[in-house]
Short mmCIF file of C-alpha atoms and ligand atoms in Angstrom, two decimals:
data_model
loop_
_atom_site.label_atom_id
_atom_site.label_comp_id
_atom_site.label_asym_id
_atom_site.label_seq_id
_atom_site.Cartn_x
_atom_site.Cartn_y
_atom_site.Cartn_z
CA UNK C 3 -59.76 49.86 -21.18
CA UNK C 4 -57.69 47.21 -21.85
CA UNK C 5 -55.78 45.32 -18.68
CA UNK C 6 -52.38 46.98 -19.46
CA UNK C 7 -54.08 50.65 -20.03
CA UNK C 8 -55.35 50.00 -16.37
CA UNK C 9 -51.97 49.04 -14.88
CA UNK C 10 -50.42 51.87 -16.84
CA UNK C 11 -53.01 54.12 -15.50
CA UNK C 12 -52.41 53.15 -12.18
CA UNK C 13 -48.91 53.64 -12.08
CA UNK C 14 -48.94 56.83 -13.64
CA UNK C 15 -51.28 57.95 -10.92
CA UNK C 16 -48.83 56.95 -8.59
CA UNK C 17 -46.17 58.21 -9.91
CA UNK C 18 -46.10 60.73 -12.30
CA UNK C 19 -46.28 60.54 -16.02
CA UNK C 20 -44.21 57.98 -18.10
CA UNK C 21 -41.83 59.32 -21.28
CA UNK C 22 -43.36 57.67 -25.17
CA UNK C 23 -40.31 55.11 -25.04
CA UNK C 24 -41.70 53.47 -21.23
CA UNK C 25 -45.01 53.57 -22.46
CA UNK C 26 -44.26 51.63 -26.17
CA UNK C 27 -41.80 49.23 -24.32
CA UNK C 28 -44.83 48.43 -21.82
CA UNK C 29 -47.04 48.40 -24.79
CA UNK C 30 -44.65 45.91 -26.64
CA UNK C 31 -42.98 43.54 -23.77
CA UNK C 32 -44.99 43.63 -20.82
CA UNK C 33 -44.36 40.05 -19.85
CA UNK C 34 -48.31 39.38 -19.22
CA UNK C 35 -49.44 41.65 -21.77
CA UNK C 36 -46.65 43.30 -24.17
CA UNK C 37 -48.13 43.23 -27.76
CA UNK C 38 -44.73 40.95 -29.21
CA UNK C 39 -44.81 38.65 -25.70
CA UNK C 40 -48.13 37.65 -26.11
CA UNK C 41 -48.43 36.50 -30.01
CA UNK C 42 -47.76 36.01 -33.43
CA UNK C 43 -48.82 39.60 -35.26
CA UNK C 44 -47.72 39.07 -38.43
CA UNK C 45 -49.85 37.86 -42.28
CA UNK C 46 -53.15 38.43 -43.17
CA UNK C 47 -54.62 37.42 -39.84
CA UNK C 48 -52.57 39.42 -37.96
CA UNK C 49 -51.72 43.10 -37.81
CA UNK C 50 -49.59 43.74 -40.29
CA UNK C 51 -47.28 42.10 -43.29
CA UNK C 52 -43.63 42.42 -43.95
CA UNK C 53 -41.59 42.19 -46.80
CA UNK C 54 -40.45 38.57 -46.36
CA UNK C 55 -44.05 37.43 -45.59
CA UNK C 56 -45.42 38.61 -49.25
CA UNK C 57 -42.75 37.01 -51.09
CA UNK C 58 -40.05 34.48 -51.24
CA UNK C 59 -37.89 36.76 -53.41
CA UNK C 60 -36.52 38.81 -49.78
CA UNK C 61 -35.07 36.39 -48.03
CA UNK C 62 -33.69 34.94 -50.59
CA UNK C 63 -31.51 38.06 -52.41
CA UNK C 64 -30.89 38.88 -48.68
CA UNK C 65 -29.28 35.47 -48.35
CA UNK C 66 -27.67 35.81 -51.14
CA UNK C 67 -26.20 39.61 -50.32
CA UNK C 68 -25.00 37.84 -47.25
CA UNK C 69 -23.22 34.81 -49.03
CA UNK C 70 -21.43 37.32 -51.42
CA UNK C 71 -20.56 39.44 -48.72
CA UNK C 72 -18.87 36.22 -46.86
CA UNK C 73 -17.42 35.00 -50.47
CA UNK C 74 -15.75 38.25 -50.57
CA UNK C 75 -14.17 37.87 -46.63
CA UNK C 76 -12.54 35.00 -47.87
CA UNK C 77 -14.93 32.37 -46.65
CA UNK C 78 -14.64 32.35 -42.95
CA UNK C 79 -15.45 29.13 -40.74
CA UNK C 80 -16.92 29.36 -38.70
CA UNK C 81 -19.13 32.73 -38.94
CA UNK C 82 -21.98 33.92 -36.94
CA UNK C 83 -25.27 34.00 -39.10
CA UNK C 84 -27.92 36.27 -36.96
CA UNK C 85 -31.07 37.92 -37.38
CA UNK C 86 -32.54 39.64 -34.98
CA UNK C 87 -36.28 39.88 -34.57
CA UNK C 88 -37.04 36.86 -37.00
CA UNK C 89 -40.59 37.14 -36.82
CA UNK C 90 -42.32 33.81 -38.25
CA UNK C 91 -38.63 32.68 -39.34
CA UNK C 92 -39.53 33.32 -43.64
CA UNK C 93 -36.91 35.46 -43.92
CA UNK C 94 -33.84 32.93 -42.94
CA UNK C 95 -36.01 30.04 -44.39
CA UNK C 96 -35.44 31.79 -47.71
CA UNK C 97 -32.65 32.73 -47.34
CA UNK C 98 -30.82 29.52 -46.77
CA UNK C 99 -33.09 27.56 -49.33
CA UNK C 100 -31.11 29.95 -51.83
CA UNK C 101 -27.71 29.78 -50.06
CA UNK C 102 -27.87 26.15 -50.21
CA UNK C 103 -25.80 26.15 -53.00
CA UNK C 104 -22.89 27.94 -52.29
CA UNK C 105 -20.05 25.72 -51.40
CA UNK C 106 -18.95 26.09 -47.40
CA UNK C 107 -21.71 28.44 -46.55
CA UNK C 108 -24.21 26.28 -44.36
CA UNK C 109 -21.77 23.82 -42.86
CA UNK C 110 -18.98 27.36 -41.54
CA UNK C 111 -22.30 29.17 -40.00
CA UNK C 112 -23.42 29.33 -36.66
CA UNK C 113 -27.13 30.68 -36.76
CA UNK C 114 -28.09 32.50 -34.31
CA UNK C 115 -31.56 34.48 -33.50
CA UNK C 116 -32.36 37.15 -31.43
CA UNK C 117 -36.27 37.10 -30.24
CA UNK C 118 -37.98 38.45 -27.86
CA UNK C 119 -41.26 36.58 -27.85
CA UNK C 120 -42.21 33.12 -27.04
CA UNK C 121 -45.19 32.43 -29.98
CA UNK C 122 -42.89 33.47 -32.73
CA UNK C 123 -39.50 31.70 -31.16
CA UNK C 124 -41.65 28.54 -31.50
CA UNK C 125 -42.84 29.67 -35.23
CA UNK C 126 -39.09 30.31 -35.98
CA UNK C 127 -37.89 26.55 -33.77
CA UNK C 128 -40.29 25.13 -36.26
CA UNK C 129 -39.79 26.72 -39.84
CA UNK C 130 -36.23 26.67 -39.00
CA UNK C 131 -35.83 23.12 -37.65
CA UNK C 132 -33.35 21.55 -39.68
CA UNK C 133 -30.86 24.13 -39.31
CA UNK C 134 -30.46 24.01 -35.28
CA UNK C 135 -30.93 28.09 -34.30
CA UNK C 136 -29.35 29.20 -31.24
CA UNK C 137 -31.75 31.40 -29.67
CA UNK C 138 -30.22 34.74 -27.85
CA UNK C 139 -32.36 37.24 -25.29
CA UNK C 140 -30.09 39.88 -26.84
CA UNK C 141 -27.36 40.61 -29.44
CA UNK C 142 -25.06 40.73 -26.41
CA UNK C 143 -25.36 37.36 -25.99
CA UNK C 144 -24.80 36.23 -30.05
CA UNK C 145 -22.21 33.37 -30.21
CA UNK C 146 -18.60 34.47 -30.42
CA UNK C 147 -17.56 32.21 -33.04
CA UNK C 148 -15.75 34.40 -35.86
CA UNK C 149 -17.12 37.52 -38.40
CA UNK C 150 -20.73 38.59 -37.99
CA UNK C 151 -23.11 38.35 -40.71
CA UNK C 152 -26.08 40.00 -39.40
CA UNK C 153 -30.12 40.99 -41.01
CA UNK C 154 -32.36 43.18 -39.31
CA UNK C 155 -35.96 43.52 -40.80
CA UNK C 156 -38.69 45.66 -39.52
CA UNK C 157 -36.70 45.26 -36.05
CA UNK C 158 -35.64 48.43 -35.49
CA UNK C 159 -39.00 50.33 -35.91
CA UNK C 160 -40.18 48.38 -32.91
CA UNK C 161 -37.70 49.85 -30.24
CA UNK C 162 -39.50 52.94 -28.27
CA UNK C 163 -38.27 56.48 -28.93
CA UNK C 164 -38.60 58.98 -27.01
CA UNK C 165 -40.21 62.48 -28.65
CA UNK C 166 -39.19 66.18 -28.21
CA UNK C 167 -41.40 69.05 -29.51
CA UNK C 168 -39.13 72.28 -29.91
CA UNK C 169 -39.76 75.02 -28.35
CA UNK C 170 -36.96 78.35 -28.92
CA UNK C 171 -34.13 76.75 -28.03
CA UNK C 172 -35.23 73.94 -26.01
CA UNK C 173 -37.77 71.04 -26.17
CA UNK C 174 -40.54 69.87 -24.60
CA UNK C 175 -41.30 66.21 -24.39
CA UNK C 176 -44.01 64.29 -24.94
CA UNK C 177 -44.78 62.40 -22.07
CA UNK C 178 -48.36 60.06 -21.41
CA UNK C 179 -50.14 60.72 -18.23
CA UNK C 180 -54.44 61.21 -17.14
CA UNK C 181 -57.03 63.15 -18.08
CA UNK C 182 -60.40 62.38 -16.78
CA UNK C 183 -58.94 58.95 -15.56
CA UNK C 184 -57.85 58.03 -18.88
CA UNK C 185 -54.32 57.39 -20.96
CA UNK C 186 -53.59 61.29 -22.84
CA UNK C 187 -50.47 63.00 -24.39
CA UNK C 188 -49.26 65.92 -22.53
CA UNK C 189 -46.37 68.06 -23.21
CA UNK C 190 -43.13 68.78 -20.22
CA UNK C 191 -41.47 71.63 -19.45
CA UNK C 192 -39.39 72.97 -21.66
CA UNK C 193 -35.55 71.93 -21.33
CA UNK C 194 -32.38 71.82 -22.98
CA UNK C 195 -30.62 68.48 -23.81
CA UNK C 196 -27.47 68.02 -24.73
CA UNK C 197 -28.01 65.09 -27.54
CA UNK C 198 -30.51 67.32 -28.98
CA UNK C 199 -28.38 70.59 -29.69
CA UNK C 200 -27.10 69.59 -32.93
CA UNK C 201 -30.41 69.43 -34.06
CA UNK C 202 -31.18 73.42 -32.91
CA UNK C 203 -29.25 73.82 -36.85
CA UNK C 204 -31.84 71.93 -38.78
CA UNK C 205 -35.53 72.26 -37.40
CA UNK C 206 -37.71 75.05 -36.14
CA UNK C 207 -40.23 76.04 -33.23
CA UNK C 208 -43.11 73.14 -33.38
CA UNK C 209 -40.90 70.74 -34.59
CA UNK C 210 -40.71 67.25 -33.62
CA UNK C 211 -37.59 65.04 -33.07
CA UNK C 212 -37.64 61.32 -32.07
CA UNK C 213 -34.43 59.54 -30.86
CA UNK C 214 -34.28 55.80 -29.53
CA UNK C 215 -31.80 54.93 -26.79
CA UNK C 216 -32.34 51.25 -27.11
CA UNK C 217 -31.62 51.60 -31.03
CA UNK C 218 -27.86 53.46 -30.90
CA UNK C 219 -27.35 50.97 -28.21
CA UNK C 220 -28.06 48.04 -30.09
CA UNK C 221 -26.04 49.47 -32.94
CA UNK C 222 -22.86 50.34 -30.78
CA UNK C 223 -23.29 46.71 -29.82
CA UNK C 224 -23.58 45.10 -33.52
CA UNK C 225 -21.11 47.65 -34.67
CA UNK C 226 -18.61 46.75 -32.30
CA UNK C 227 -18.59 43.30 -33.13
CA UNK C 228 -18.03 43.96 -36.68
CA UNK C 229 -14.98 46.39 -35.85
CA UNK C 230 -13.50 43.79 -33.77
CA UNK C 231 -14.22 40.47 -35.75
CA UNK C 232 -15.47 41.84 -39.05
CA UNK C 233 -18.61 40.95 -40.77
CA UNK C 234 -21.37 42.93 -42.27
CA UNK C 235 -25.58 43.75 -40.89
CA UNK C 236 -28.09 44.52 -43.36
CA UNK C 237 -30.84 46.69 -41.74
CA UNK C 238 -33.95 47.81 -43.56
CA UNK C 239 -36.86 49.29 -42.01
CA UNK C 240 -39.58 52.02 -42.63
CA UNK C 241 -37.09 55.38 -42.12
CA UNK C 242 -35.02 57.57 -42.95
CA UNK C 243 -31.67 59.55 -42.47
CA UNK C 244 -32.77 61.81 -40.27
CA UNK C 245 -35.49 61.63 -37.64
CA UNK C 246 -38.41 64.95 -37.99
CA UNK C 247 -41.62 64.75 -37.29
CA UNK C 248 -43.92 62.49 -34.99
CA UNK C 249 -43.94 59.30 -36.66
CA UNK C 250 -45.08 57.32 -33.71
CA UNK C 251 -48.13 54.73 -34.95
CA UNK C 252 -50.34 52.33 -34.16
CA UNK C 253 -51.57 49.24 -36.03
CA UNK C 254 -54.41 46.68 -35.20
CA UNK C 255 -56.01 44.68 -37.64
CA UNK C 256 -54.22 46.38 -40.65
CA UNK C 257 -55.56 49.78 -39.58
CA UNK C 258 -54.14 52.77 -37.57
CA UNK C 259 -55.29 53.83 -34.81
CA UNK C 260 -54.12 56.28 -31.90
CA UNK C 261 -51.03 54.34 -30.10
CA UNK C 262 -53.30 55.41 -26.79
CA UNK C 263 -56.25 53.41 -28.19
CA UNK C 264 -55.27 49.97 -27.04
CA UNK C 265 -52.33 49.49 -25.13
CA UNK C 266 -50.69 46.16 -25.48
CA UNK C 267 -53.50 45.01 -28.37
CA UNK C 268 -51.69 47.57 -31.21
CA UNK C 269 -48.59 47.37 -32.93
CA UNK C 270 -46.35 50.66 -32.02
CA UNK C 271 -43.94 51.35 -34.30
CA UNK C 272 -42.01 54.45 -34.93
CA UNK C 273 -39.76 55.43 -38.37
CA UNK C 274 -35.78 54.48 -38.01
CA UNK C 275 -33.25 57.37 -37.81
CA UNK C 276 -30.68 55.60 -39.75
CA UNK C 277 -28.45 58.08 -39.60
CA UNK C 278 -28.22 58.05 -35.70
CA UNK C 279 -27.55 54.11 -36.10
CA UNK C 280 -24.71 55.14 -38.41
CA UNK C 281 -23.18 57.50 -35.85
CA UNK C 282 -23.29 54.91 -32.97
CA UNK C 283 -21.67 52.72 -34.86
CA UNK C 284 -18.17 52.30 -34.62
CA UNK C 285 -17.94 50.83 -37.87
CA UNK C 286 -18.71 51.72 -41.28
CA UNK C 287 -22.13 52.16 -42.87
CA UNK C 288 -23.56 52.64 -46.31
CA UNK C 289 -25.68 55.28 -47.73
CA UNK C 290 -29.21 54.93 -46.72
CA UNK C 291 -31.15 53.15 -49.96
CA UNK C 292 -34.55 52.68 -50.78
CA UNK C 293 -35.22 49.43 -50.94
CA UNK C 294 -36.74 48.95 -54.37
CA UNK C 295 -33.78 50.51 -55.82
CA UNK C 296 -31.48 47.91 -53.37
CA UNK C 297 -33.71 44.96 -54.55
CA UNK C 298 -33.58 45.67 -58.17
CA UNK C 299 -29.58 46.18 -57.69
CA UNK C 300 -30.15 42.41 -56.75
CA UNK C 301 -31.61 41.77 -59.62
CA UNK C 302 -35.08 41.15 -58.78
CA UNK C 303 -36.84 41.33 -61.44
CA UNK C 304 -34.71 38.71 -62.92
CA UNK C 305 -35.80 36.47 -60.09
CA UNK C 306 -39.27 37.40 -60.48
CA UNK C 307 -39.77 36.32 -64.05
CA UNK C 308 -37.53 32.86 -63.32
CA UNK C 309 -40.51 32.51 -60.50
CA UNK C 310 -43.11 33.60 -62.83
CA UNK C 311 -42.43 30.97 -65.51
CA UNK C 312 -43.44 28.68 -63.50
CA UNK C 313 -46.82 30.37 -62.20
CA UNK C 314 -50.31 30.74 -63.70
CA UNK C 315 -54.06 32.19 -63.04
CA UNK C 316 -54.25 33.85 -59.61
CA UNK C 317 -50.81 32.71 -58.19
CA UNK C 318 -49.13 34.74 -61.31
CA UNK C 319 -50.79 38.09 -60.55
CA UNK C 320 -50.32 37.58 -56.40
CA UNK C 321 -46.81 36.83 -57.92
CA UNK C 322 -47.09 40.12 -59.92
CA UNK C 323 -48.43 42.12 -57.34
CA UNK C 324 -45.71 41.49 -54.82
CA UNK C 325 -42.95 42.48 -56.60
CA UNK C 326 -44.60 45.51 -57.83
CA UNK C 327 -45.14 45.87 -53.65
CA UNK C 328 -41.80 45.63 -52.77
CA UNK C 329 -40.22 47.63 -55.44
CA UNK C 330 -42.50 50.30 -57.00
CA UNK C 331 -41.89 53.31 -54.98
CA UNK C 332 -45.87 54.27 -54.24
CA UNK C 333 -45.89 51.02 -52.17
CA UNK C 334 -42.93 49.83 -50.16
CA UNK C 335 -39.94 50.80 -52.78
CA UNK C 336 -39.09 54.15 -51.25
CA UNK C 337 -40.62 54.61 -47.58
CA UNK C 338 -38.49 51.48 -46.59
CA UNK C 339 -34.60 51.82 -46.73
CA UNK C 340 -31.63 49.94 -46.47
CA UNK C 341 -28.29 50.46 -44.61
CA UNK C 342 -25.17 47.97 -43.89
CA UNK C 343 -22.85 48.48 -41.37
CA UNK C 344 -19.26 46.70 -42.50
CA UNK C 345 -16.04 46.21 -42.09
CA UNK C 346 -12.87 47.40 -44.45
CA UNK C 347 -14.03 44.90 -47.35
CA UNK C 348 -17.14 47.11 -47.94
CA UNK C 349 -20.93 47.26 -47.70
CA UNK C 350 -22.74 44.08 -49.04
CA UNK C 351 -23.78 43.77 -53.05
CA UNK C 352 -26.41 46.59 -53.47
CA UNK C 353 -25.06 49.08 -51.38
CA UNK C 354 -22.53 51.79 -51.12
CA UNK C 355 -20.12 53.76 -48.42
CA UNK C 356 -20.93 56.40 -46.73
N1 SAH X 428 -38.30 40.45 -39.20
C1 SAH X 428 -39.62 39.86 -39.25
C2 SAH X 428 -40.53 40.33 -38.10
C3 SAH X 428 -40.70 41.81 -37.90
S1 SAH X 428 -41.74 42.17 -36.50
C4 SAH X 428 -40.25 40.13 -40.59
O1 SAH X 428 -39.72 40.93 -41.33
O2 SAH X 428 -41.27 39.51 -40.89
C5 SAH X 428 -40.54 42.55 -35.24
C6 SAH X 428 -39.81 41.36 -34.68
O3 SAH X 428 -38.87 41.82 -33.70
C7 SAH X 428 -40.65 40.32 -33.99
O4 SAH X 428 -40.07 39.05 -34.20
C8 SAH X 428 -40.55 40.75 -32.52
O5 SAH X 428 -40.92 39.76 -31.62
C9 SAH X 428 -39.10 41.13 -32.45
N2 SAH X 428 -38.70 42.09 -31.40
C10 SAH X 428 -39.26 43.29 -31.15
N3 SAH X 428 -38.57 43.93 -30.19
C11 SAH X 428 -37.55 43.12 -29.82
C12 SAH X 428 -36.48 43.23 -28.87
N4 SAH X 428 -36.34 44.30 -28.09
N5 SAH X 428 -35.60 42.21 -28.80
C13 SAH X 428 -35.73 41.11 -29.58
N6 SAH X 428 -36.73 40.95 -30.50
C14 SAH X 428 -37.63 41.95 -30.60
#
């Protein structure tokens, strides 16, 4: 067992079983041993990779999506530049090496980032140096210095959900408690919810529904600063528009495993329900897009063979490879999407309204 499953186990002893959301956000940010509290999880010695991580080209067409989008607002100064979850800080590295030549841009922004964990904060401090990032505990706490301009990559997948398993007109949730002294699923009574009687109209018996409290909330938040002082966020995460099935999953050492396996030594992730992120929102949102057809929209390929010109031997075919890994929709293409949230000017370059 590892220590965590043992205090979990302990507790739930005590007092009852816990709900899948208190058991992934123990999992994640216990503050001696959440998963994200206690290192850096990300590239090939970590857990998993991300899009930024296997090439250049992300960060820097979503810096650029961002610098059109504040082009189009007229230029504000100053603006708030945020990311939250910034991981090993590639993403905003990129994508201000591209910005760096659009007039205005770097010296109106306030950058701000929103990270939970201590080991990548420093990896961020570091690959972000030069550029002074204000560091926030949450996005209630971003700067109020103008409109938002906001990206959000493989963030939201970490928040916990909480699971629902239908059952005639009601649900039963999936809760984690003992058997035989050790961490196991078990199923609740059956109840009605309120929040979950819409979906009565499109699932049946046995099936499962996921929703995240901590997601809509975060979105009411982000979207209310955009309604208020306009702005746009770029989201894109492994999803979808509507949450069905159990999509809850573990990750150690680039393989899956059962999220029960190792508590606090896994990464837990579960698919975004983009469309309940839209309806917290009180601000517009795009369509949901896959994200090889939002990256090619950005002209990506273009990009690619500017990079590959310069590239030869085994640095052109990893080159190859990881644009055919972002885009081509049997590797990360069409399971990851991408939704804005904006303000009356319109979704950012690649997108469209809702
Ligand atoms: N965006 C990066 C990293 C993705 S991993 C990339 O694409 O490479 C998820 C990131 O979100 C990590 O930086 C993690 O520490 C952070 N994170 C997870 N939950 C968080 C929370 N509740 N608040 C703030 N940051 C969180």
């Amino acid at each position: 067992m590892t220590p965590l499953a043992e205090i979990l186990a302990r507790q739930i002893a005590v007092t009852g079983p816990i709900t899948v959301a208190e058991y992934m956000a123990a999992c994640l940010m216990h503050p001696q041993h959440g998963y994200y509290t206690t290192r850096d999880p990300l590239g090939a010695a970590g857990d998993f990779v991300t899009a930024p991580e296997i090439s250049q080209m992300f960060g820097e067409l979503v810096g650029l999506a961002l610098a059109q989008a504040w082009l189009e607002r007229g230029r504000p100064d100053p603006f708030v530049l945020a990311e939250l979850g910034p991981g090993r800080g590639t993403l905003m590295a990129d994508a201000l090496r591209a910005t760096r030549g659009v007039r205005g841009f770097h010296d109106a922004m306030r950058l701000a980032l929103v990270e939970v964990s201590a080991p990548l904060r420093a990896a961020q401090a570091l690959a972000l140096a030069e550029y002074a990032p204000a560091f926030c505990d949450t996005v209630d706490a971003l700067p109020d210095a103008g409109p938002l301009f906001l990206v959000a990559n493989e963030f939201f997948d970490a928040l916990p959900v909480r699971q629902f398993l239908r059952d005639g007109d009601g649900w039963r949730e999936r809760m984690v408690g003992l058997r035989d002294d050790a961490l196991a699923f078990a199923l609740a009574q059956t109840t009605r919810y309120a929040e979950l009687e819409p979906r009565l109209a499109d699932t049946q018996d046995g099936d499962t529904v996921e929703t995240s409290g901590a997601s809509r909330a975060l979105a009411e938040t982000v979207g209310a600063r955009i309604a208020e002082r306009g702005g746009v966020a770029l989201m894109s995460d492994y999803g979808q528009e509507t949450s069905l099935g159990d999509t809850f999953q573990a990750v150690r050492d680039h393989e899956k495993e059962s999220p029960l396996a190792h508590p606090g030594q896994a990464d837990l992730t579960a698919h975004v329900d983009f469309g309940a992120l839209a309806g917290a929102a009180p601000c517009a949102a795009s369509t949901v897009t896959p994200q090889g057809v939002w990256l090619e929209r950005l002209g990506i390929t273009d990009r690619a063979r500017a990079l590959a010109r310069g590239l030869a031997g085994e640095a052109l075919d990893t080159h190859v490879a990881a644009h055919r890994r972002l885009t081509h929709p049997d590797e990360m293409g069409h399971l990851f999407k991408v939704m804005s949230f904006h303000d009356e000017a319109g979704p950012p370059p690649g997108l469209e309204a809702r």
